[in-house]
CSV table of C-alpha atoms in Angstrom, one decimal:
chain,number,residue,atom,x,y,z
U,700,MET,CA,-58.1,-46.2,-1.1
U,701,ILE,CA,-58.0,-47.1,-4.6
U,702,GLN,CA,-55.0,-47.6,-5.6
U,703,SER,CA,-53.9,-49.1,-1.9
U,704,THR,CA,-56.5,-51.8,-3.5
U,705,ILE,CA,-54.7,-52.2,-6.9
U,706,LYS,CA,-51.0,-52.5,-5.6
U,707,PHE,CA,-52.1,-55.1,-2.9
U,708,GLY,CA,-54.5,-56.5,-6.0
U,709,ILE,CA,-51.1,-57.0,-8.1
U,710,PHE,CA,-48.6,-58.6,-5.2
U,711,GLY,CA,-51.5,-60.4,-4.6
U,712,ALA,CA,-51.7,-62.2,-7.6
U,713,PHE,CA,-47.4,-62.1,-8.0
U,714,LEU,CA,-47.3,-64.6,-4.6
U,715,PHE,CA,-50.6,-66.3,-6.2
U,716,LEU,CA,-48.0,-67.1,-9.6
U,717,GLY,CA,-45.3,-68.0,-7.3
U,718,ILE,CA,-46.5,-70.3,-5.7
U,719,THR,CA,-47.9,-71.4,-9.0
U,720,ALA,CA,-45.0,-71.8,-10.6
U,721,SER,CA,-42.5,-72.6,-7.7
U,722,HIS,CA,-44.7,-75.8,-7.5
U,723,ALA,CA,-44.9,-77.0,-11.2
U,724,GLN,CA,-41.3,-76.0,-10.4
U,725,GLU,CA,-41.5,-79.5,-8.4
U,726,THR,CA,-40.2,-81.8,-12.3
U,727,ASP,CA,-38.5,-78.7,-13.3
U,728,SER,CA,-39.0,-79.1,-17.1
U,729,ILE,CA,-40.6,-76.5,-19.5
U,730,PHE,CA,-38.1,-78.5,-21.8
U,731,SER,CA,-34.7,-81.7,-21.1
U,732,LEU,CA,-33.0,-83.1,-23.5
U,733,ASP,CA,-31.9,-86.4,-24.3
U,734,THR,CA,-28.7,-87.6,-25.1
U,735,SER,CA,-28.3,-91.2,-26.0
U,736,GLU,CA,-25.0,-93.1,-27.4
U,737,HIS,CA,-27.2,-93.2,-30.8
U,738,LYS,CA,-29.6,-90.1,-30.6
U,739,THR,CA,-29.9,-86.2,-29.4
U,740,LYS,CA,-32.6,-84.8,-29.5
U,741,LEU,CA,-35.0,-81.7,-27.4
U,742,ASN,CA,-37.9,-83.3,-26.3
U,743,ILE,CA,-40.8,-80.3,-25.3
U,744,SER,CA,-42.8,-81.1,-22.9
U,745,PHE,CA,-46.4,-79.5,-21.0
U,746,GLU,CA,-45.5,-80.4,-16.9
U,747,VAL,CA,-49.6,-80.8,-15.2
U,748,PHE,CA,-49.7,-79.7,-11.8
U,749,GLY,CA,-50.0,-81.9,-9.2
U,750,VAL,CA,-48.4,-85.1,-11.3
U,751,ASP,CA,-46.2,-86.0,-8.7
U,752,ASP,CA,-43.1,-86.9,-10.3
U,753,GLU,CA,-42.7,-89.8,-7.7
U,754,ASP,CA,-44.5,-91.6,-10.3
U,755,LYS,CA,-42.0,-91.3,-13.1
U,756,LYS,CA,-39.4,-92.4,-12.2
U,757,GLU,CA,-39.1,-94.8,-13.8
U,758,ALA,CA,-39.6,-92.2,-16.8
U,759,ILE,CA,-36.8,-89.7,-15.9
U,760,LYS,CA,-33.4,-89.2,-17.1
U,761,TYR,CA,-30.7,-88.1,-15.1
U,762,PRO,CA,-29.0,-85.7,-16.3
U,763,ARG,CA,-30.9,-83.6,-17.8
U,764,PHE,CA,-31.6,-79.5,-18.5
U,765,PHE,CA,-34.2,-77.5,-17.7
U,766,GLY,CA,-35.0,-74.0,-18.0
U,767,GLY,CA,-37.5,-71.5,-18.8
U,768,MET,CA,-39.9,-68.7,-18.0
U,769,THR,CA,-41.0,-69.0,-14.2
U,770,PHE,CA,-42.0,-66.4,-11.3
U,771,THR,CA,-40.9,-67.8,-8.1
U,772,ARG,CA,-37.5,-67.2,-5.7
U,773,VAL,CA,-39.8,-64.2,-4.1
U,774,ASP,CA,-37.5,-62.8,-1.6
U,775,TRP,CA,-38.9,-60.3,1.8
U,776,GLY,CA,-36.7,-59.0,3.9
U,777,PHE,CA,-35.1,-56.4,5.7
U,778,SER,CA,-31.6,-54.5,4.8
U,779,ARG,CA,-28.8,-53.9,7.1
U,780,ILE,CA,-25.3,-51.8,5.9
U,781,MET,CA,-23.2,-52.6,7.9
U,782,ASP,CA,-19.9,-50.4,8.1
U,783,ASP,CA,-16.1,-53.1,8.5
U,784,GLY,CA,-18.5,-55.9,9.6
U,785,LYS,CA,-20.6,-53.4,12.1
U,786,PHE,CA,-23.8,-52.7,12.3
U,787,THR,CA,-22.8,-49.1,13.5
U,788,LEU,CA,-22.5,-47.0,11.6
U,789,SER,CA,-19.5,-44.3,12.1
U,790,ASP,CA,-19.6,-41.0,12.6
U,791,ASP,CA,-18.8,-40.0,8.7
U,792,ASN,CA,-22.0,-42.0,7.3
U,793,GLN,CA,-24.6,-41.6,10.4
U,794,PHE,CA,-26.3,-38.8,7.3
U,795,LEU,CA,-27.2,-42.1,6.1
U,796,SER,CA,-29.0,-43.8,8.9
U,797,TYR,CA,-32.0,-45.3,8.5
U,798,LYS,CA,-35.3,-45.4,10.3
U,799,LYS,CA,-35.7,-49.2,8.6
U,800,ALA,CA,-34.9,-50.7,5.5
U,801,SER,CA,-36.4,-53.2,3.3
U,802,ASN,CA,-35.0,-56.3,0.7
U,803,PHE,CA,-37.2,-57.3,-2.3
U,804,GLY,CA,-37.0,-59.4,-5.8
U,805,PHE,CA,-37.7,-62.2,-7.9
U,806,ASP,CA,-36.8,-64.6,-11.3
U,807,ILE,CA,-37.7,-64.6,-13.6
U,808,LEU,CA,-35.8,-67.0,-16.2
U,809,GLN,CA,-34.0,-69.8,-15.1
U,810,VAL,CA,-32.2,-72.5,-16.7
U,811,GLY,CA,-30.2,-75.2,-15.3
U,812,LEU,CA,-29.3,-79.1,-15.1
U,813,ARG,CA,-30.8,-81.8,-12.6
U,814,PHE,CA,-28.4,-84.2,-11.7
U,815,SER,CA,-30.1,-86.4,-9.5
U,816,ASP,CA,-33.7,-86.5,-8.2
U,817,ASN,CA,-32.2,-84.3,-4.9
U,818,PHE,CA,-29.9,-81.9,-6.3
U,819,LYS,CA,-29.6,-79.5,-9.3
U,820,THR,CA,-27.7,-76.6,-10.2
U,821,TYR,CA,-29.2,-73.3,-12.6
U,822,LEU,CA,-28.9,-69.9,-13.3
U,823,SER,CA,-31.7,-67.6,-13.2
U,824,GLY,CA,-32.2,-64.4,-13.9
U,825,GLY,CA,-34.7,-61.4,-12.0
U,826,PHE,CA,-34.6,-57.9,-10.7
U,827,GLU,CA,-34.4,-56.2,-7.1
U,828,TRP,CA,-34.9,-53.5,-4.8
U,829,ASN,CA,-33.6,-52.4,-1.3
U,830,TYR,CA,-35.4,-49.6,0.4
U,831,PHE,CA,-33.4,-47.1,2.5
U,832,ARG,CA,-36.0,-45.0,4.6
U,833,LEU,CA,-33.1,-42.5,5.6
U,834,GLU,CA,-33.7,-40.5,8.9
U,835,LYS,CA,-32.2,-38.0,8.5
U,836,ASN,CA,-34.0,-34.6,6.3
U,837,ILE,CA,-31.2,-34.6,3.4
U,838,LEU,CA,-31.3,-34.5,-0.4
U,839,LEU,CA,-28.1,-37.0,-2.0
U,840,THR,CA,-25.9,-34.3,-5.0
U,841,GLU,CA,-27.0,-35.8,-8.3
U,842,ASN,CA,-23.9,-36.3,-11.0
U,843,SER,CA,-21.8,-36.1,-8.5
U,844,SER,CA,-18.3,-37.2,-8.9
U,845,SER,CA,-18.2,-39.0,-4.9
U,846,LEU,CA,-22.0,-39.7,-2.6
U,847,SER,CA,-22.5,-35.7,-1.3
U,848,TYR,CA,-25.6,-34.2,0.4
U,849,GLN,CA,-26.8,-31.5,1.8
U,850,ILE,CA,-28.6,-30.9,4.7
U,851,VAL,CA,-32.6,-28.9,4.3
U,852,ASP,CA,-33.1,-26.7,6.7
U,853,GLU,CA,-37.1,-28.6,9.1
U,854,ASN,CA,-38.0,-24.8,9.1
U,855,ASP,CA,-37.9,-24.5,5.2
U,856,ILE,CA,-38.4,-28.1,4.3
U,857,ARG,CA,-39.3,-30.6,6.5
U,858,TYR,CA,-39.2,-35.3,5.5
U,859,LYS,CA,-42.0,-36.6,6.0
U,860,LYS,CA,-40.2,-40.0,3.8
U,861,ASN,CA,-37.5,-39.7,2.3
U,862,ILE,CA,-36.1,-43.2,1.1
U,863,LEU,CA,-33.1,-44.2,-1.3
U,864,THR,CA,-33.9,-46.9,-3.5
U,865,SER,CA,-31.9,-48.7,-5.9
U,866,THR,CA,-32.8,-51.0,-8.3
U,867,TYR,CA,-31.2,-54.5,-9.5
U,868,LEU,CA,-30.5,-57.2,-12.8
U,869,ARG,CA,-29.4,-60.2,-10.5
U,870,LEU,CA,-28.3,-63.5,-11.6
U,871,PRO,CA,-27.8,-66.0,-9.3
U,872,LEU,CA,-25.9,-68.7,-9.4
U,873,ALA,CA,-27.5,-70.8,-7.3
U,874,PHE,CA,-26.7,-75.5,-5.7
U,875,GLU,CA,-29.5,-76.3,-4.8
U,876,TRP,CA,-30.7,-79.9,-3.0
U,877,ARG,CA,-33.4,-81.0,-1.9
U,878,SER,CA,-35.0,-84.3,0.4
U,879,ASN,CA,-36.4,-87.1,-0.4
U,880,LYS,CA,-40.1,-86.9,-0.1
U,881,PHE,CA,-42.2,-87.5,3.3
U,882,HIS,CA,-44.9,-88.4,3.6
U,883,ASN,CA,-47.9,-85.6,2.8
U,884,GLY,CA,-45.5,-85.1,-0.1
U,885,GLU,CA,-43.2,-82.2,0.8
U,886,ARG,CA,-39.3,-82.0,1.0
U,887,VAL,CA,-37.2,-79.9,2.5
U,888,LYS,CA,-34.7,-77.8,0.1
U,889,VAL,CA,-31.1,-75.8,0.4
U,890,ALA,CA,-30.3,-73.0,-2.1
U,891,PHE,CA,-27.1,-71.2,-2.0
U,892,GLY,CA,-24.8,-69.7,-5.2
U,893,ALA,CA,-23.1,-66.4,-5.5
U,894,MET,CA,-25.6,-63.6,-6.5
U,895,THR,CA,-24.7,-60.6,-8.7
U,896,GLY,CA,-26.3,-57.7,-10.0
U,897,ILE,CA,-26.3,-55.2,-11.9
U,898,LEU,CA,-27.9,-51.4,-12.2
U,899,LEU,CA,-30.7,-50.5,-13.1
U,900,LYS,CA,-31.3,-47.2,-10.9
U,901,GLY,CA,-31.1,-45.1,-8.0
U,902,THR,CA,-34.3,-42.8,-6.8
U,903,GLN,CA,-34.3,-41.5,-4.7
U,904,ARG,CA,-38.6,-40.3,-3.2
U,905,LEU,CA,-39.1,-38.1,-1.7
U,906,LYS,CA,-42.6,-36.3,0.7
U,907,SER,CA,-43.3,-32.6,2.6
U,908,ASP,CA,-45.8,-30.4,3.5
U,909,VAL,CA,-44.1,-28.2,0.8
U,910,ASN,CA,-43.9,-30.2,-2.2
U,911,GLY,CA,-45.8,-32.4,-2.0
U,912,LYS,CA,-44.1,-36.3,-3.4
U,913,GLN,CA,-40.8,-35.7,-5.4
U,914,LYS,CA,-38.5,-38.0,-7.0
U,915,PHE,CA,-35.2,-37.5,-8.0
U,916,ARG,CA,-33.4,-40.2,-10.6
U,917,ASP,CA,-29.3,-40.4,-10.7
U,918,ASN,CA,-26.7,-43.6,-9.5
U,919,TYR,CA,-25.9,-42.1,-6.3
U,920,ASN,CA,-22.6,-43.4,-7.2
U,921,LEU,CA,-24.5,-46.6,-6.0
U,922,SER,CA,-21.8,-49.7,-6.5
U,923,SER,CA,-22.5,-50.5,-10.8
U,924,PHE,CA,-22.2,-54.2,-10.5
U,925,GLN,CA,-23.5,-55.5,-6.9
U,926,TYR,CA,-22.0,-59.8,-5.7
U,927,GLY,CA,-22.0,-61.2,-2.5
U,928,PRO,CA,-23.0,-65.6,-1.6
U,929,PHE,CA,-26.7,-66.3,-0.1
U,930,VAL,CA,-28.6,-69.1,1.1
U,931,ARG,CA,-31.6,-70.0,1.5
U,932,ILE,CA,-34.0,-72.8,3.6
U,933,GLY,CA,-37.3,-74.5,3.7
U,934,TYR,CA,-39.9,-76.9,3.7
U,935,ASP,CA,-42.1,-77.5,0.5
U,936,ASP,CA,-42.5,-73.2,-1.0
U,937,PHE,CA,-42.2,-71.6,2.0
U,938,GLY,CA,-38.1,-70.8,3.8
U,939,LEU,CA,-35.4,-68.3,4.8
U,940,PHE,CA,-33.0,-66.6,2.9
U,941,ALA,CA,-30.5,-64.3,3.8
U,942,LYS,CA,-27.1,-62.5,1.4
U,943,TYR,CA,-24.1,-60.8,1.6
U,944,TYR,CA,-23.1,-58.7,-1.3
U,945,VAL,CA,-18.8,-57.9,-0.6
U,946,ASN,CA,-18.3,-55.4,-2.6
U,947,ASP,CA,-18.9,-51.4,-1.3
U,948,LEU,CA,-22.9,-50.1,-1.0
U,949,PHE,CA,-21.5,-47.3,-2.7
U,950,GLU,CA,-18.2,-46.8,-5.7
U,951,ASN,CA,-16.3,-44.3,-6.2
U,952,SER,CA,-16.7,-42.5,-2.7
U,953,PRO,CA,-13.4,-43.2,-0.4
U,954,ALA,CA,-15.6,-42.1,2.8
U,955,GLN,CA,-18.4,-45.3,2.6
U,956,ALA,CA,-15.1,-47.3,2.0
U,957,GLY,CA,-16.6,-50.5,3.6
U,958,LEU,CA,-19.9,-50.6,3.7
U,959,ASN,CA,-21.9,-53.1,2.5
U,960,ASN,CA,-24.7,-54.4,2.6
U,961,PHE,CA,-26.3,-57.4,4.3
U,962,THR,CA,-30.1,-58.3,3.5
U,963,PHE,CA,-32.2,-61.3,4.8
U,964,GLY,CA,-35.9,-62.6,5.5
U,965,PHE,CA,-38.7,-64.5,4.1
U,966,THR,CA,-38.6,-66.0,0.6
U,967,LEU,CA,-41.5,-67.7,-0.9
U,968,GLY,CA,-40.5,-70.9,-4.0
U,969,PHE,CA,-37.6,-73.3,-4.6
């Protein structure tokens, strides 16, 4: 109970920081680069939350650079494995059947260029996790040349939890358009681009009455580099996202060729 409370408190703090950071991004600038005909200088500015940039339009010159630390674009949704374009797994891949699968990620760094009050492009960095809660009573093989597994007799050990987790360093390149402000000061926002990621680790987490909680760390032939298009659309700080990874979910595994990861859900912050 105490651990659950702590986890909930930490996640709540992250969400608060995400809302605060996304409000701060209405002005974008942690730093800006002013290049005129006679001089080049780096302007350091500290933005005050709640300042309406519509009131500062005369002072803002475009294009301008922005960047620095952030905590935003918090994605929380679902993952679906696509098998040759279908959501139904083939017979050879039934061992990867899952009860449910989720996706979670966020950005912590960004640098970009705002061309106008309505359009900007940026490169950001953060982390992303996929959680596949497997249905089958299987144990994935560690240090295998291709993805393999063994079936565990439920009379010996029955796994109450069997979760395959992938952790990626994500590096999206985004193009974002936002509307003019409405009468209430909010905007409609649309972002799209390419999502890339570098595999940091793979983990299989197990829970059973016999062995309790177990955790095995291995790459499990998960793709070392993932890439694909993404889109976000929202209003104010809230929206929806969808990502489709073109690369195979597993590498060096011919039997799993054609398995792709499609994720969608809710996003907080732009």
